[in-house]
Tab-separated table of C-alpha atoms in Angstrom:
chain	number	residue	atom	x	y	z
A	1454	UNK	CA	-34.347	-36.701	61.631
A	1455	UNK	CA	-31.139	-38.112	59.963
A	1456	UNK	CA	-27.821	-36.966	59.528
A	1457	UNK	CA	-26.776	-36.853	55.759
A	1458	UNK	CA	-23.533	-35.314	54.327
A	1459	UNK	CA	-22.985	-32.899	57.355
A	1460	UNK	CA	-26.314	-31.845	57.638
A	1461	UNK	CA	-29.859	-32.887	59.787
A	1462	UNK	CA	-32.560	-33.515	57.190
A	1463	UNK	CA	-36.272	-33.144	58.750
A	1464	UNK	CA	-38.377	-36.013	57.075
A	1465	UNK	CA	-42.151	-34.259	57.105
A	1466	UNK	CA	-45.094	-33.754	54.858
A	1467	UNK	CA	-45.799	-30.970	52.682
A	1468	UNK	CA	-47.159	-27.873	54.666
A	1469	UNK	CA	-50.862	-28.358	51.908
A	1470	UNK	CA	-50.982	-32.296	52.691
A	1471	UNK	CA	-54.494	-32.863	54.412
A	1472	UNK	CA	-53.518	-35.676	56.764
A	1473	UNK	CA	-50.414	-33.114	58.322
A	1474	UNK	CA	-50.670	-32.526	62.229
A	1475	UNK	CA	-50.900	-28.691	61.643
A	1476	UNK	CA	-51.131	-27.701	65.927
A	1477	UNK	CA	-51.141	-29.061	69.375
A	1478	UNK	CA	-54.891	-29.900	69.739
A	1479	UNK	CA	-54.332	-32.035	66.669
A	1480	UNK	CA	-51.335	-33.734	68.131
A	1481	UNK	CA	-52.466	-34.564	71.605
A	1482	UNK	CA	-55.766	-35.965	69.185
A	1483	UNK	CA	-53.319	-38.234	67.237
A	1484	UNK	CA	-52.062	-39.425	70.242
A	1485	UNK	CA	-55.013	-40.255	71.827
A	1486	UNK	CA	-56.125	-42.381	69.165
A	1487	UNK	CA	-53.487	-44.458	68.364
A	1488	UNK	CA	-51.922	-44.444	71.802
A	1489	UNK	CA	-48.289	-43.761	71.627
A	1490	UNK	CA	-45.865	-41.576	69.077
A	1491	UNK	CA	-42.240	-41.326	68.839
A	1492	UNK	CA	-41.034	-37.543	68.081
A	1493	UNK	CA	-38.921	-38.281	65.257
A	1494	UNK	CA	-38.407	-40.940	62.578
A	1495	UNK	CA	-37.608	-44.311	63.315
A	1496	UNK	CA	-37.409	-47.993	61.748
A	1497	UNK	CA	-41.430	-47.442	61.872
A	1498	UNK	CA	-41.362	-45.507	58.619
A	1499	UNK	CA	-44.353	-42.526	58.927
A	1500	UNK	CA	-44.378	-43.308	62.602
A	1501	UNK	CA	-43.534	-40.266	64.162
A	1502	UNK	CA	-44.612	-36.593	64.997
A	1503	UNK	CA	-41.876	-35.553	62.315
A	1504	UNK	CA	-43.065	-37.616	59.685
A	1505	UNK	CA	-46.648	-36.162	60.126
A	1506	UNK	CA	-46.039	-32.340	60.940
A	1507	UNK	CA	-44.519	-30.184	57.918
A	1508	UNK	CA	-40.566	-30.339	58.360
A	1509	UNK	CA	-40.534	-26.134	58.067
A	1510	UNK	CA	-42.414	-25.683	61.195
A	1511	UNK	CA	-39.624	-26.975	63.607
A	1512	UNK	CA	-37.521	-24.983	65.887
A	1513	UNK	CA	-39.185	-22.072	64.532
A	1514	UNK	CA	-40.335	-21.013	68.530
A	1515	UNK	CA	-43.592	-20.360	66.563
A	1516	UNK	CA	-45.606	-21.885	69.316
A	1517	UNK	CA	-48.944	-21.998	67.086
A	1518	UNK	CA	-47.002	-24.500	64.466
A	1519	UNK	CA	-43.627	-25.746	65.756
A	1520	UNK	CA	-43.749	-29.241	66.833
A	1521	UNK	CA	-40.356	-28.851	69.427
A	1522	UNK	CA	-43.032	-26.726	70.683
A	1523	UNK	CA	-45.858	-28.398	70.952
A	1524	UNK	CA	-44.167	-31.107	73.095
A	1525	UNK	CA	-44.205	-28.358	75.720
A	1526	UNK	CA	-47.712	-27.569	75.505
A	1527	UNK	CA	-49.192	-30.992	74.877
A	1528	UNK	CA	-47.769	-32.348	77.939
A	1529	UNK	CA	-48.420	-29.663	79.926
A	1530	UNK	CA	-52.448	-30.253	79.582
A	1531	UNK	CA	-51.938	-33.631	81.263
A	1532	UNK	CA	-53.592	-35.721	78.440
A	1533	UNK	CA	-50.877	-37.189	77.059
A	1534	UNK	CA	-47.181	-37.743	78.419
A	1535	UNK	CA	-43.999	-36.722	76.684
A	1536	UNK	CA	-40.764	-38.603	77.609
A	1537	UNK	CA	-38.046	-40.896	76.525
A	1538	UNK	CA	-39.795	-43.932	76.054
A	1539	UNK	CA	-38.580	-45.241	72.982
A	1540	UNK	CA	-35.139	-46.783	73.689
A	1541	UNK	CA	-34.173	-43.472	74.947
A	1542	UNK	CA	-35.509	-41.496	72.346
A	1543	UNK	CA	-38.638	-38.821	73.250
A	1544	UNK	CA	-41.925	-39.522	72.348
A	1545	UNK	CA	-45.724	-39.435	73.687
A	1546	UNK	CA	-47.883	-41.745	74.872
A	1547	UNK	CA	-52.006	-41.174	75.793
A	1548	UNK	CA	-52.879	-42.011	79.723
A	1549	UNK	CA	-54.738	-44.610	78.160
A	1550	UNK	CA	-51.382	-46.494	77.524
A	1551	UNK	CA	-49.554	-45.344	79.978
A	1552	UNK	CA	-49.716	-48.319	82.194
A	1553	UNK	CA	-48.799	-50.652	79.727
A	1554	UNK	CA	-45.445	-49.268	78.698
A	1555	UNK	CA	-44.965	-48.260	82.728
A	1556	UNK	CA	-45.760	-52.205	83.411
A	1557	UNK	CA	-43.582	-53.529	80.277
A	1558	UNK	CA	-40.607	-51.261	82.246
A	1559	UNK	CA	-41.176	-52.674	85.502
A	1560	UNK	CA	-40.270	-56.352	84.851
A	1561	UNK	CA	-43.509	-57.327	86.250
A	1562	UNK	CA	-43.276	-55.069	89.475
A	1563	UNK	CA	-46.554	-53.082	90.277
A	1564	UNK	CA	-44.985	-49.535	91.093
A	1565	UNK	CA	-45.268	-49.283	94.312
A	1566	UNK	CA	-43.561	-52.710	95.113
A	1567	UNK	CA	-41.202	-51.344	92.641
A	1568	UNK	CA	-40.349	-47.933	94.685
A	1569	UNK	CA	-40.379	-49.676	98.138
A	1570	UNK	CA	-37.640	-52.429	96.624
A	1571	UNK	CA	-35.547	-49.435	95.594
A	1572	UNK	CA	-35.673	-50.040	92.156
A	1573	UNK	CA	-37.307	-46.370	90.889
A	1574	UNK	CA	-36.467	-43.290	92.174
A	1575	UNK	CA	-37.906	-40.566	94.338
A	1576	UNK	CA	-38.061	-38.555	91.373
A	1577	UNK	CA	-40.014	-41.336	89.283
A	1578	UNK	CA	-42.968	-41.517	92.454
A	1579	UNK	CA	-43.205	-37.995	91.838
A	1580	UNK	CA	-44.313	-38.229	88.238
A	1581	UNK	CA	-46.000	-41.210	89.141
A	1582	UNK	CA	-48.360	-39.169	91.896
A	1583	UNK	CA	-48.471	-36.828	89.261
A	1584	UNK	CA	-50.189	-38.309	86.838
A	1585	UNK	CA	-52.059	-41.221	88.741
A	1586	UNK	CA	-54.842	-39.939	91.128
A	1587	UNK	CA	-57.889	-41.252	92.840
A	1588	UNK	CA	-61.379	-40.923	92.306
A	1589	UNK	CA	-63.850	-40.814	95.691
A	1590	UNK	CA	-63.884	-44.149	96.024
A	1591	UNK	CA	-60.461	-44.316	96.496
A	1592	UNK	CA	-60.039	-46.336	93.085
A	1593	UNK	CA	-57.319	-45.343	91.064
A	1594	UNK	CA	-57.667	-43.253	88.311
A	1595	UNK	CA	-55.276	-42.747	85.313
């Protein structure tokens, strides 16, 4: 999304082009296979849920085809995570990669080390336990 001449100008596809994200399924899909997806446009050009959704569909609160919705949605079925984890800026990223951008953030700290040194917060372990679990061997699972 940039700003030009007053005004916030959506960069998507056409709603008829066959490689558009048309709904959530397809989204959390996309995500899964290539990992991780910033929510708007960036110095990646085509890189980004905007640039692969069709730039009518947002804020619509049509939940079957807006992407501001889908973001919602998406990350509330806990196979993908939605954040800021793009300099700030929102995005998603699979489970798959979810440790490696968590362990990039860290500065080498495993997360736990990390919580008892002080260094995340109560509300971070939270989301942490939330998403990390373990199987019946006690292993953890992402």
């Amino acid at each position: 999304m940039e700003h030009e001449n007053g005004i916030w100008v959506m960069r998507g596809l056409p709603r008829n082009h066959p490689k558009r994200i048309r709904n959530y399924k397809q989204l959390v899909e996309r995500v899964e296979e290539i990992g991780f997806l910033p929510l708007f446009a960036n110095e990646v050009v085509g890189f980004s849920v905007e640039e692969m959704t069709a730039s009518v569909d947002w804020w619509t609160g049509d939940r079957t085809v807006d992407p501001w919705e889908w973001r919602e949605i998406a990350a509330r079925e806990h196979r993908i995570a939605y954040g800021k984890f793009f300099g700030g800026k929102a995005g998603f990223i699979s489970l798959d990669w979810l440790p490696v951008f968590a362990n990039y953030r860290r500065d080498g700290y495993d997360f736990d080390a990390r919580y008892e040194d002080g260094l995340a917060s109560h509300r971070e372990k939270l989301i942490m336990d939330y998403y990390i679990g373990e199987d019946a061997n006690g292993d953890t699972v992402w």
